[in-house]
CSV table of C-alpha atoms in Angstrom, one decimal:
chain,number,residue,atom,x,y,z
A,1,MET,CA,127.4,90.6,108.6
A,2,ASN,CA,127.4,86.9,106.3
A,3,LYS,CA,125.5,88.7,103.7
A,4,THR,CA,127.9,91.6,103.8
A,5,ILE,CA,130.8,89.1,102.9
A,6,LEU,CA,128.5,87.5,100.7
A,7,ALA,CA,128.5,90.8,98.8
A,8,ALA,CA,131.9,91.4,98.9
A,9,ILE,CA,132.6,88.1,97.2
A,10,VAL,CA,130.1,88.4,94.5
A,11,ALA,CA,131.1,92.1,94.2
A,12,ALA,CA,135.2,90.8,94.1
A,13,LEU,CA,134.1,87.8,91.4
A,14,SER,CA,132.6,90.3,89.8
A,15,ILE,CA,135.5,92.2,89.0
A,16,LEU,CA,137.2,89.2,87.9
A,17,ALA,CA,134.8,87.7,86.0
A,18,VAL,CA,134.6,90.6,83.4
A,19,GLY,CA,131.3,92.2,85.4
A,20,PRO,CA,129.5,95.2,84.4
A,21,ALA,CA,130.8,97.8,86.9
A,22,THR,CA,128.9,100.8,88.0
A,23,ALA,CA,130.9,102.5,90.8
A,24,GLU,CA,128.5,101.2,93.1
A,25,PRO,CA,129.4,97.9,95.1
A,26,ALA,CA,126.0,97.2,96.5
A,27,ARG,CA,124.6,97.6,92.8
A,28,ASP,CA,127.5,95.6,91.2
A,29,ALA,CA,127.0,92.8,93.7
A,30,ILE,CA,123.9,92.7,92.3
A,31,LEU,CA,124.7,92.7,88.6
A,32,ALA,CA,127.5,90.0,89.1
A,33,ASP,CA,124.6,87.6,90.8
A,34,LEU,CA,122.5,88.3,87.7
A,35,LEU,CA,125.3,87.9,86.0
A,36,LEU,CA,125.7,84.4,87.8
A,37,GLN,CA,122.1,83.1,86.9
A,38,ALA,CA,122.0,84.2,82.9
A,39,LYS,CA,125.4,82.1,82.6
A,40,THR,CA,123.7,79.6,84.2
A,41,ALA,CA,120.5,79.5,81.8
A,42,ASP,CA,122.6,80.3,78.5
A,43,GLY,CA,126.7,79.1,79.5
A,44,GLY,CA,127.2,81.3,75.8
A,45,PHE,CA,125.7,84.7,76.8
A,46,GLY,CA,128.6,87.5,77.0
A,47,GLY,CA,126.7,89.4,79.6
A,48,PHE,CA,124.5,92.5,79.8
A,49,ALA,CA,124.0,95.1,76.9
A,50,ALA,CA,122.8,98.7,78.1
A,51,GLU,CA,121.0,99.2,74.7
A,52,ARG,CA,118.7,96.1,75.5
A,53,GLY,CA,117.9,97.4,78.2
A,54,LYS,CA,116.7,100.1,76.9
A,55,GLY,CA,114.8,98.2,74.2
A,56,PHE,CA,113.2,96.2,76.9
A,57,PHE,CA,112.3,99.7,79.1
A,58,LEU,CA,110.7,100.7,75.8
A,59,ALA,CA,108.7,97.9,74.6
A,60,SER,CA,105.2,97.2,74.8
A,61,PRO,CA,105.1,94.1,75.4
A,62,ALA,CA,101.6,93.5,76.3
A,63,SER,CA,100.9,90.6,77.2
A,64,GLY,CA,100.8,91.4,81.0
A,65,LYS,CA,97.4,93.4,82.8
A,66,PRO,CA,95.4,95.7,80.4
A,67,ASP,CA,96.0,98.5,82.6
A,68,THR,CA,100.3,98.4,82.9
A,69,PRO,CA,101.3,97.2,79.6
A,70,SER,CA,104.7,98.6,79.3
A,71,CYS,CA,106.8,99.7,81.9
A,72,THR,CA,107.2,103.2,80.7
A,73,THR,CA,103.1,103.3,82.0
A,74,CYS,CA,104.4,104.0,85.6
A,75,HIS,CA,108.4,105.5,84.6
A,76,THR,CA,107.2,107.7,81.9
A,77,PRO,CA,109.9,107.1,78.9
A,78,SER,CA,112.4,108.9,79.9
A,79,PRO,CA,114.5,107.1,83.3
A,80,GLN,CA,115.3,111.1,83.6
A,81,ASN,CA,111.6,111.7,84.5
A,82,THR,CA,109.7,111.6,88.0
A,83,GLY,CA,107.2,108.8,87.1
A,84,LYS,CA,103.6,108.4,88.5
A,85,THR,CA,101.8,105.0,89.8
A,86,ARG,CA,97.4,104.7,89.0
A,87,ALA,CA,96.7,106.1,92.2
A,88,GLY,CA,98.4,108.7,91.4
A,89,LYS,CA,101.8,108.7,93.7
A,90,GLU,CA,105.0,110.4,92.7
A,91,ILE,CA,107.7,107.8,91.5
A,92,LYS,CA,111.4,108.8,91.6
A,93,PRO,CA,113.1,108.5,88.4
A,94,MET,CA,114.9,105.2,87.6
A,95,ALA,CA,118.1,106.5,86.0
A,96,VAL,CA,121.1,106.0,88.5
A,97,SER,CA,122.3,109.9,87.7
A,98,ALA,CA,118.9,111.7,88.7
A,99,ASN,CA,118.3,108.8,91.9
A,100,PRO,CA,121.7,107.0,92.7
A,101,ALA,CA,120.0,104.8,95.6
A,102,ARG,CA,118.4,103.2,92.9
A,103,PHE,CA,119.3,99.1,92.8
A,104,THR,CA,121.3,99.3,95.9
A,105,ASP,CA,118.9,96.6,97.6
A,106,PRO,CA,118.9,93.1,96.5
A,107,ALA,CA,115.5,92.5,98.2
A,108,GLU,CA,113.6,95.5,97.0
A,109,VAL,CA,115.1,95.0,93.7
A,110,GLU,CA,114.0,91.3,93.6
A,111,LYS,CA,110.1,92.5,95.1
A,112,TRP,CA,109.8,94.8,91.7
A,113,PHE,CA,111.0,92.9,89.5
A,114,GLY,CA,109.2,90.2,90.0
A,115,ARG,CA,105.9,92.2,91.0
A,116,ASN,CA,106.2,94.5,88.1
A,117,CYS,CA,107.6,92.0,85.0
A,118,ASN,CA,104.3,89.9,86.1
A,119,SER,CA,102.0,93.2,85.7
A,120,VAL,CA,103.4,94.0,82.5
A,121,LEU,CA,104.7,90.1,80.6
A,122,GLY,CA,102.9,88.5,82.0
A,123,ARG,CA,105.6,86.9,83.8
A,124,ASP,CA,108.7,86.7,85.8
A,125,CYS,CA,111.8,88.6,83.3
A,126,THR,CA,115.0,86.7,83.1
A,127,ALA,CA,118.4,87.7,84.7
A,128,ALA,CA,119.8,88.7,81.5
A,129,GLU,CA,116.6,90.8,80.8
A,130,LYS,CA,117.0,92.4,84.6
A,131,GLY,CA,120.9,92.7,83.9
A,132,ASP,CA,120.1,94.5,80.7
A,133,PHE,CA,117.6,96.7,82.5
A,134,ILE,CA,119.8,97.7,85.6
A,135,THR,CA,122.7,97.9,83.1
A,136,PHE,CA,120.7,100.7,80.7
A,137,MET,CA,119.6,102.6,83.9
A,138,ALA,CA,123.1,102.9,85.4
A,139,SER,CA,124.5,104.1,82.1
A,140,GLN,CA,121.5,107.1,82.2
B,1,MET,CA,90.7,136.5,112.0
B,2,ARG,CA,88.5,137.5,109.4
B,3,ASN,CA,90.3,134.1,107.6
B,4,LEU,CA,88.6,132.6,110.8
B,5,ILE,CA,85.2,133.5,111.3
B,6,LEU,CA,85.1,132.5,107.4
B,7,ALA,CA,86.5,129.4,108.2
B,8,ALA,CA,83.6,129.1,110.7
B,9,ALA,CA,81.0,130.6,108.8
B,10,LEU,CA,81.9,127.7,106.0
B,11,THR,CA,81.8,125.3,108.7
B,12,LEU,CA,78.6,125.8,110.2
B,13,VAL,CA,77.0,125.8,105.9
B,14,ALA,CA,78.6,122.7,106.0
B,15,ALA,CA,77.1,119.4,105.8
B,16,PRO,CA,76.1,118.1,109.6
B,17,ALA,CA,78.5,115.0,108.8
B,18,LEU,CA,81.4,117.2,108.6
B,19,ALA,CA,80.7,119.2,112.2
B,20,GLU,CA,83.9,119.0,113.3
B,21,GLY,CA,85.9,120.3,110.3
B,22,GLY,CA,87.3,116.8,109.1
B,23,TYR,CA,87.4,113.7,109.8
B,24,ARG,CA,90.0,111.8,111.9
B,25,MET,CA,91.5,107.9,111.4
B,26,PRO,CA,93.8,106.7,114.2
B,27,PRO,CA,97.0,107.2,112.5
B,28,LEU,CA,99.2,103.5,111.1
B,29,GLN,CA,100.9,101.9,113.8
B,30,ASN,CA,102.6,99.1,111.3
B,31,ALA,CA,106.3,100.0,109.2
B,32,ALA,CA,105.3,97.0,107.4
B,33,VAL,CA,101.9,98.7,106.3
B,34,THR,CA,104.1,102.0,105.8
B,35,LYS,CA,106.2,101.4,103.9
B,36,GLU,CA,104.5,98.4,101.2
B,37,CYS,CA,101.2,99.4,101.0
B,38,GLY,CA,102.6,103.1,100.7
B,39,ALA,CA,104.7,102.6,98.0
B,40,CYS,CA,102.3,103.0,95.4
B,41,HIS,CA,99.4,104.8,96.9
B,42,MET,CA,98.9,106.1,100.2
B,43,ALA,CA,98.9,103.3,102.9
B,44,PHE,CA,95.2,103.7,103.2
B,45,GLN,CA,94.2,103.5,107.5
B,46,PRO,CA,92.7,99.4,108.4
B,47,GLN,CA,89.6,101.1,110.3
B,48,PHE,CA,88.0,101.8,106.7
B,49,LEU,CA,86.9,98.6,105.5
B,50,PRO,CA,85.7,94.9,107.5
B,51,GLN,CA,87.4,92.4,108.4
B,52,ARG,CA,86.8,90.0,105.0
B,53,SER,CA,87.7,93.0,102.6
B,54,TRP,CA,91.1,92.8,104.0
B,55,GLN,CA,91.3,88.9,104.0
B,56,ALA,CA,90.4,89.6,100.5
B,57,ILE,CA,93.1,91.5,99.4
B,58,MET,CA,95.8,90.1,101.2
B,59,GLY,CA,95.2,86.7,99.7
B,60,ASN,CA,95.2,88.6,96.5
B,61,LEU,CA,97.9,90.2,96.0
B,62,SER,CA,98.9,88.3,92.3
B,63,ASN,CA,96.1,90.6,91.4
B,64,HIS,CA,95.1,94.0,93.0
B,65,PHE,CA,93.3,95.8,91.3
B,66,GLY,CA,94.8,95.4,87.9
B,67,GLU,CA,98.7,95.1,89.9
B,68,ASN,CA,100.9,92.3,90.8
B,69,ALA,CA,102.0,93.5,94.1
B,70,ALA,CA,103.1,90.2,95.6
B,71,LEU,CA,105.0,90.3,98.6
B,72,PRO,CA,107.3,87.8,100.7
B,73,GLU,CA,105.3,85.4,102.3
B,74,ALA,CA,106.4,86.6,106.2
B,75,THR,CA,105.6,90.5,104.7
B,76,ARG,CA,102.3,89.7,103.8
B,77,ALA,CA,101.1,87.7,107.3
B,78,GLU,CA,102.0,90.8,108.9
B,79,ILE,CA,100.8,93.2,107.3
B,80,GLU,CA,97.6,91.4,107.1
B,81,ALA,CA,97.2,90.7,110.6
B,82,TYR,CA,97.3,94.1,111.4
B,83,MET,CA,94.7,95.5,108.8
B,84,VAL,CA,92.2,92.5,110.6
B,85,THR,CA,93.1,93.4,114.2
B,86,ASN,CA,92.1,96.7,113.3
B,87,ALA,CA,89.9,96.7,110.3
B,88,SER,CA,86.6,98.8,110.6
B,89,ASP,CA,84.5,95.6,112.2
B,90,GLY,CA,87.8,95.1,114.2
B,91,LEU,CA,87.5,95.6,118.3
B,92,THR,CA,90.6,98.7,118.1
B,93,TRP,CA,87.7,101.6,117.1
B,94,LYS,CA,84.6,102.2,115.3
B,95,SER,CA,85.4,104.2,112.4
B,96,GLY,CA,81.7,103.9,111.0
B,97,PHE,CA,82.5,102.5,107.8
B,98,ALA,CA,81.0,98.9,109.0
B,99,ALA,CA,78.0,100.6,108.1
B,100,GLY,CA,75.3,99.1,105.8
B,101,ILE,CA,77.9,97.1,104.1
B,102,PRO,CA,75.8,94.0,103.0
B,103,ALA,CA,76.7,91.4,105.5
B,104,ASP,CA,76.7,88.8,102.0
B,105,GLN,CA,79.4,91.8,100.6
B,106,ILE,CA,83.1,92.1,100.2
B,107,PRO,CA,83.7,95.2,99.2
B,108,LEU,CA,87.4,95.8,97.4
B,109,ARG,CA,87.6,99.2,97.2
B,110,ILE,CA,86.6,101.6,100.2
B,111,THR,CA,85.0,104.5,97.7
B,112,GLU,CA,82.2,101.9,97.4
B,113,LEU,CA,81.4,102.0,101.0
B,114,PRO,CA,78.2,103.2,101.8
B,115,LYS,CA,79.8,105.8,104.5
B,116,TRP,CA,82.5,107.3,102.0
B,117,LYS,CA,79.5,107.8,99.2
B,118,ARG,CA,77.3,109.7,101.6
B,119,GLU,CA,80.6,111.5,102.8
B,120,HIS,CA,81.1,113.2,99.1
B,121,ARG,CA,77.9,112.9,97.5
B,122,GLU,CA,78.9,116.6,96.6
B,123,ILE,CA,81.6,116.3,94.9
B,124,GLY,CA,81.2,115.9,90.8
B,125,GLY,CA,82.8,112.9,89.2
B,126,ALA,CA,84.5,115.1,87.0
B,127,ALA,CA,86.9,116.5,89.8
B,128,PHE,CA,88.0,112.6,91.2
B,129,THR,CA,89.6,111.9,87.5
B,130,SER,CA,90.9,115.1,86.8
B,131,GLY,CA,94.7,115.3,86.3
B,132,LYS,CA,96.0,116.2,89.3
B,133,VAL,CA,93.8,114.0,91.7
B,134,LYS,CA,93.2,111.1,88.5
B,135,THR,CA,91.5,109.0,91.0
B,136,PRO,CA,88.9,109.2,93.8
B,137,ALA,CA,91.6,106.2,95.4
B,138,ASN,CA,93.9,109.3,95.8
B,139,CYS,CA,92.8,110.8,99.3
B,140,VAL,CA,95.2,113.3,99.8
B,141,SER,CA,95.0,115.2,96.6
B,142,CYS,CA,92.3,116.9,98.6
B,143,HIS,CA,93.3,115.7,102.4
B,144,ALA,CA,96.7,117.1,102.7
B,145,ALA,CA,97.6,115.2,105.9
B,146,ALA,CA,95.3,112.0,105.3
B,147,ALA,CA,98.2,110.0,105.5
B,148,SER,CA,98.7,111.0,109.2
B,149,GLY,CA,94.7,110.2,110.0
B,150,PHE,CA,93.2,113.6,109.5
B,151,PHE,CA,91.0,114.3,106.2
B,152,GLU,CA,90.1,117.6,106.4
B,153,ASP,CA,87.1,119.4,104.6
B,154,ASP,CA,88.0,120.2,101.4
């Protein structure tokens, strides 16, 4: 209940604060929260960009664990594709158009960014990187 | 009917360890295990590994076979407790998978266990790394019902 109210407030704020709307309240709330964090970290932050998210997704930073040089190792280079874990299990597409349930559960989003950013980059992702990534996937 | 006879005949020729045509594990009964472990691979039944192995695995999720698989602490602790209680050397089920592991070893991979190796001794290495299978940890690619605890003969 409290969570719902919080989500509603955050969603409302996101509309006021030029929030990047993706026509899904739960996802918009996650993005609005990330935007707040990004602005706290960098006062001049101008908003999320799908293009930056795309570059981030396709990059091969290889600064994390040797078996996971890139997000595309598991998610494939196309957000429309079904991916595969290293153990051979299928991963549903990351593109919101192909999988509308994407980025709608804040705990899941946090958990997977936490894991995958550390596997691939060897560090946590910044709020800006997370927001760019979701914005890109929501545009796909 | 002919299929049945054929199947029966094949079962007889197969290794004695596979007399029942497969191997049964109790089905998983913990929602967190099914969800969290099952996100990346088949959620392996706790009865495959001894207690010390589950403790080692659940205590090092930030480097889980080359990936970060970190969980919120409450979920991590719940999963560890379930796996340890139902481990191969736990009290709930004698799976046979604890046999032959040297006491000073902490195996992390089911595929390293003496019993696992014995059961798969007739399968060639290439079959385990082919496109569809990818890794011998991918039980379900050969044992379709593995996630529910039944490892039928391939």
